[in-house]
PDB file of C-alpha atoms in Angstrom:
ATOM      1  CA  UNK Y   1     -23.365  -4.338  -7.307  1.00 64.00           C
ATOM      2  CA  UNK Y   2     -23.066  -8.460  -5.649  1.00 79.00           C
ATOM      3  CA  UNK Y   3     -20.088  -8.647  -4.068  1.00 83.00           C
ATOM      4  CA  UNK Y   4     -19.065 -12.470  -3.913  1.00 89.00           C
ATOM      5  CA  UNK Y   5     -18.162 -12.479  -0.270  1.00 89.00           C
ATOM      6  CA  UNK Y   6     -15.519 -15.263  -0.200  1.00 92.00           C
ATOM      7  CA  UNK Y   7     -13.987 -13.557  -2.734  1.00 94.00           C
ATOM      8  CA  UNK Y   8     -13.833 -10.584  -0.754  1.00 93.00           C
ATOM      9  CA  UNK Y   9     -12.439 -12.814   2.246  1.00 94.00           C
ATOM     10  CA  UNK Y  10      -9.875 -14.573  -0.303  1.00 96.00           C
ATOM     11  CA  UNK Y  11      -8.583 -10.767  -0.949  1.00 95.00           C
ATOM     12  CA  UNK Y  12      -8.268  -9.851   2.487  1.00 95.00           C
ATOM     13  CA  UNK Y  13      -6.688 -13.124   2.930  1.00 97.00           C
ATOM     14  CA  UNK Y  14      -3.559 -12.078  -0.191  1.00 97.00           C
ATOM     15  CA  UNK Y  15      -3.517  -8.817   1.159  1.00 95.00           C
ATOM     16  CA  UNK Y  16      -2.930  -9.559   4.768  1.00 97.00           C
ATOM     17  CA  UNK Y  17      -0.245 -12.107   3.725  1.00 98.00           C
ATOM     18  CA  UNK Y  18       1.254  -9.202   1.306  1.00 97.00           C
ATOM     19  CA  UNK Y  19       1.284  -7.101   4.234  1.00 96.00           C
ATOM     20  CA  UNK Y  20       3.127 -10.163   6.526  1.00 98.00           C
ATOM     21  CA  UNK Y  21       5.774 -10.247   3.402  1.00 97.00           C
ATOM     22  CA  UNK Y  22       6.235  -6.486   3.405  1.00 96.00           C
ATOM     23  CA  UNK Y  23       6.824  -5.899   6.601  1.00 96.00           C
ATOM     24  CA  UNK Y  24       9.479  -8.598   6.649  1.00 97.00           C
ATOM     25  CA  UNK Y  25      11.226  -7.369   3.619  1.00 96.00           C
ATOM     26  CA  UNK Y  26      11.281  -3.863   5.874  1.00 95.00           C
ATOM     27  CA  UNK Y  27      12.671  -5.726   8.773  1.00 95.00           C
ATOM     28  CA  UNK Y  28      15.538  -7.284   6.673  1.00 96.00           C
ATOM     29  CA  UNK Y  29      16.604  -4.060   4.763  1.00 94.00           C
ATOM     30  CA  UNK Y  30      19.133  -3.427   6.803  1.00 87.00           C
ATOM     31  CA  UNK Y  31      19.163   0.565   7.246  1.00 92.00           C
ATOM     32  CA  UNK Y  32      15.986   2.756   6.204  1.00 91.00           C
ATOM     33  CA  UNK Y  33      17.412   4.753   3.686  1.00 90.00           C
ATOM     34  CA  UNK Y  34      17.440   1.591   1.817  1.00 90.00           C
ATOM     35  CA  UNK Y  35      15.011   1.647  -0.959  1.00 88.00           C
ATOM     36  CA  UNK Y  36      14.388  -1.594   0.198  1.00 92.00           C
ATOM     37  CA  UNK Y  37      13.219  -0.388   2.772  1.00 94.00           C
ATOM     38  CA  UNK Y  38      11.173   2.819   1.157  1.00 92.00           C
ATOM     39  CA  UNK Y  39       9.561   0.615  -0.669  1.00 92.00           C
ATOM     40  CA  UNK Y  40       8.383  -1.930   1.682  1.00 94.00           C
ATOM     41  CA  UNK Y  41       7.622   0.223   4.490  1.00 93.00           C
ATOM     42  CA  UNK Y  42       5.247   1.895   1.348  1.00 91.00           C
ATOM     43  CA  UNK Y  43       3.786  -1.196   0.318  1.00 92.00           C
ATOM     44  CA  UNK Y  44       3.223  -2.043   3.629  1.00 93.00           C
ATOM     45  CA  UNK Y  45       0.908   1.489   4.329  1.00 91.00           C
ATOM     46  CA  UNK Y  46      -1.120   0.832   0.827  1.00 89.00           C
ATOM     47  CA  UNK Y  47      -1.462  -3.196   2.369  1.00 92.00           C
ATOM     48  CA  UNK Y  48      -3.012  -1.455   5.582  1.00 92.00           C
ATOM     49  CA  UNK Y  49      -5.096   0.821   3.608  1.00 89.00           C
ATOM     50  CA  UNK Y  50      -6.853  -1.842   1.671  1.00 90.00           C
ATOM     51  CA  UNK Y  51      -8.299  -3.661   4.666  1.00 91.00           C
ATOM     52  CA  UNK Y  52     -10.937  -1.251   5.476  1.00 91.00           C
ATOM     53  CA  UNK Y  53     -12.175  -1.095   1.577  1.00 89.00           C
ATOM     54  CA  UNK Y  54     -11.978  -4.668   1.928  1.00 91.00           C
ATOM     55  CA  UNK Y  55     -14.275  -4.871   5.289  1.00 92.00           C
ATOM     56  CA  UNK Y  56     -16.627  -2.559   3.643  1.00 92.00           C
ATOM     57  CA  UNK Y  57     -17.145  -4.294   0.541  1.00 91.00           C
ATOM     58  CA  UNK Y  58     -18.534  -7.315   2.473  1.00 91.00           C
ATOM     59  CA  UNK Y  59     -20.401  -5.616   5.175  1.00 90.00           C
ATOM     60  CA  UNK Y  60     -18.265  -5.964   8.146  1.00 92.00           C
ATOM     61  CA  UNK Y  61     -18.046  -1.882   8.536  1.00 93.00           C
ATOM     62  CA  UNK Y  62     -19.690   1.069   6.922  1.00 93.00           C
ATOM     63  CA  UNK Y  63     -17.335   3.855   5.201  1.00 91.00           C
ATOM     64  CA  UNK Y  64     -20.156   5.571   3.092  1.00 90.00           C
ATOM     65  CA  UNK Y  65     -19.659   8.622   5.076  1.00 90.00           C
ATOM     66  CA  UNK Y  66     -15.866   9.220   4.657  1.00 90.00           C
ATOM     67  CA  UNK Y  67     -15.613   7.657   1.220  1.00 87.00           C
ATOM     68  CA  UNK Y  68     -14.752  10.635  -0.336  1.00 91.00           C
ATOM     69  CA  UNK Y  69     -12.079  11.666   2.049  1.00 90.00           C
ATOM     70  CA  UNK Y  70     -10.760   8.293   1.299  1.00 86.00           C
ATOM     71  CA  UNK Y  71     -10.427   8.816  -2.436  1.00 87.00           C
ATOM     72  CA  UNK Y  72      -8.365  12.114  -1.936  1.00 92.00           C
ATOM     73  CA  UNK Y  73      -6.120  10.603   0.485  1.00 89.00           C
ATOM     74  CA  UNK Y  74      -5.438   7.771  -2.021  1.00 87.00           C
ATOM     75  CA  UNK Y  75      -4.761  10.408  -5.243  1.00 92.00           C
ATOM     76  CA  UNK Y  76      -2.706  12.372  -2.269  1.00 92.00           C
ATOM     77  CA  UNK Y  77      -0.520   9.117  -1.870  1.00 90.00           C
ATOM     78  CA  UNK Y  78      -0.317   8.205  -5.306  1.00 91.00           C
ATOM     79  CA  UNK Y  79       0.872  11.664  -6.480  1.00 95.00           C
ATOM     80  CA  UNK Y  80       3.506  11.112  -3.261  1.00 92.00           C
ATOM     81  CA  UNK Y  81       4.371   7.614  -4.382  1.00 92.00           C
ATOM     82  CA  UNK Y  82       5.025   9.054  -7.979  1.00 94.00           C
ATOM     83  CA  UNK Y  83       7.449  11.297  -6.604  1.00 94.00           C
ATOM     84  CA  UNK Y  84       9.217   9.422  -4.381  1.00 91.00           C
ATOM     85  CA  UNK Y  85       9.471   7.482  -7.658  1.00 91.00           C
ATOM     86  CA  UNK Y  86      10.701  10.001  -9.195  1.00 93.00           C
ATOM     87  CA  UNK Y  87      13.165  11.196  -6.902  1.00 91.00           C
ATOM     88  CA  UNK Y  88      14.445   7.498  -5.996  1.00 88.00           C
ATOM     89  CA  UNK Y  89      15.228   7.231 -10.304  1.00 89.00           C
ATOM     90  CA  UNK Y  90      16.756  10.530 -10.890  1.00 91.00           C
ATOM     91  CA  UNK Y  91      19.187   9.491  -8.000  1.00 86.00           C
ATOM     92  CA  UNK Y  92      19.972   5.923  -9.191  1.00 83.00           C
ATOM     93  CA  UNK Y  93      20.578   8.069 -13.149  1.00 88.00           C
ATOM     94  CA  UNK Y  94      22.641  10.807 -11.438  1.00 88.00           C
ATOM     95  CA  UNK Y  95      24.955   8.163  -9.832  1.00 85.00           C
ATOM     96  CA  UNK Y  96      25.613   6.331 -12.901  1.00 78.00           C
ATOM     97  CA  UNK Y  97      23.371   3.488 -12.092  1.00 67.00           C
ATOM     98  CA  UNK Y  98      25.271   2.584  -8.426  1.00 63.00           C
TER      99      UNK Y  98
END
């Protein structure tokens, strides 16, 4: 596979500004139980982990031997995500939508 590496660099480039954004939305929430908050303090984990994949894909750092762990971390955070989702919803339905 050719990986266009200023492509590459232009991604870690959105994703480290994504990350700068998220983290200041977190810092402005107010309280943490926001989900505000939840939510950017979230994004802001998934922003992190997307720098090594990012590093690898042009060469800067080799993660061939733990790529598999990586996968099952991310399907372990997504299935988390999906029910802090979840949760998060069935709060904001049992409420009445306050």
């Amino acid at each position: 596979m050719d990986v266009i590496v200023p492509v590459e660099v232009g991604i870690l480039s959105g994703v480290l500004v994504a990350l700068a954004l998220f983290v200041r939305m977190a810092v402005s929430a107010g309280t943490t139980r926001s989900l505000q908050f939840q939510l950017a303090a979230f994004l802001s984990i998934w922003s992190i982990s997307e720098i090594p994949r990012v590093l690898d894909s042009i060469g800067a750092i080799d993660l061939s031997p733990i790529r598999l762990y990586g996968l099952m971390v991310h399907a372990v955070s997504m299935v988390l995500f999906a029910l802090f989702i979840g949760y998060r919803l069935s709060k904001f339905v049992i409420r009445g939508g306050k």
